[in-house]
Amino acid sequence: MKLERLFEVKESKLYTTGGESVSLEKKDFPVKWSDVEAGAEEYNEDYLANLREQLKSFEENGKFVFIKPVFDKNAGYEQFTAAMKHTARRIKDCVSVIGFAIPAEIFENRDFYMEELSAKHAHYCFFCEKDAGADIVRC
């Protein structure tokens, strides 16, 4: 299922495709890597099914969020990216998801991360944490 783009970026600010400014305050939704991945390329499908249900309930209430992955395991950026890519596949039909944040731990490999997640989710916007808020990297 391919979703239509609902958001766009202009000068590192988030807008609806209709041109309305969107505040990022209270829009982050933490997802721990350790909750997603039980072992290398072994995923917790029950957790992901519950995550999908929760995100679908946001959709019903007109709430939008971006996934804020928590880098809480001791492994490399490729394994982390694979886990988040799998997460994106499991929540692919959730209109409530604006996109994904880029954890500081993989910031230097952000292009790989964004390319992997964008391959089948071109509508996602990507965010990186900076000081007091989040900046949009690419949409």
XYZ file of C-alpha atoms in Angstrom, residues 8 11 16 21 25 33-34 39 49-50 53 57-58 60 66 70 76 78 88 91-92 98 114 117 121 123 139:
27
model
C 6.542 18.611 3.030
C 13.506 25.733 4.810
C 1.146 20.032 5.345
C 2.788 25.024 9.325
C 6.113 19.679 19.740
C 15.415 -0.929 19.181
C 15.450 -3.615 21.907
C 18.039 -10.981 18.087
C 1.528 -5.560 15.782
C 0.684 -3.629 18.971
C -2.632 -0.829 16.373
C -5.773 4.609 16.744
C -3.866 7.899 16.375
C -8.659 7.716 13.913
C 7.189 10.730 13.947
C 15.928 4.651 20.684
C 26.206 -1.419 14.376
C 23.412 -1.634 9.633
C 8.543 0.713 8.763
C 3.509 0.137 10.046
C 3.439 0.958 6.343
C 5.075 11.517 9.459
C 17.303 7.435 5.045
C 13.734 3.558 4.921
C 8.249 4.805 2.097
C 6.391 9.890 1.896
C 11.440 14.814 3.145
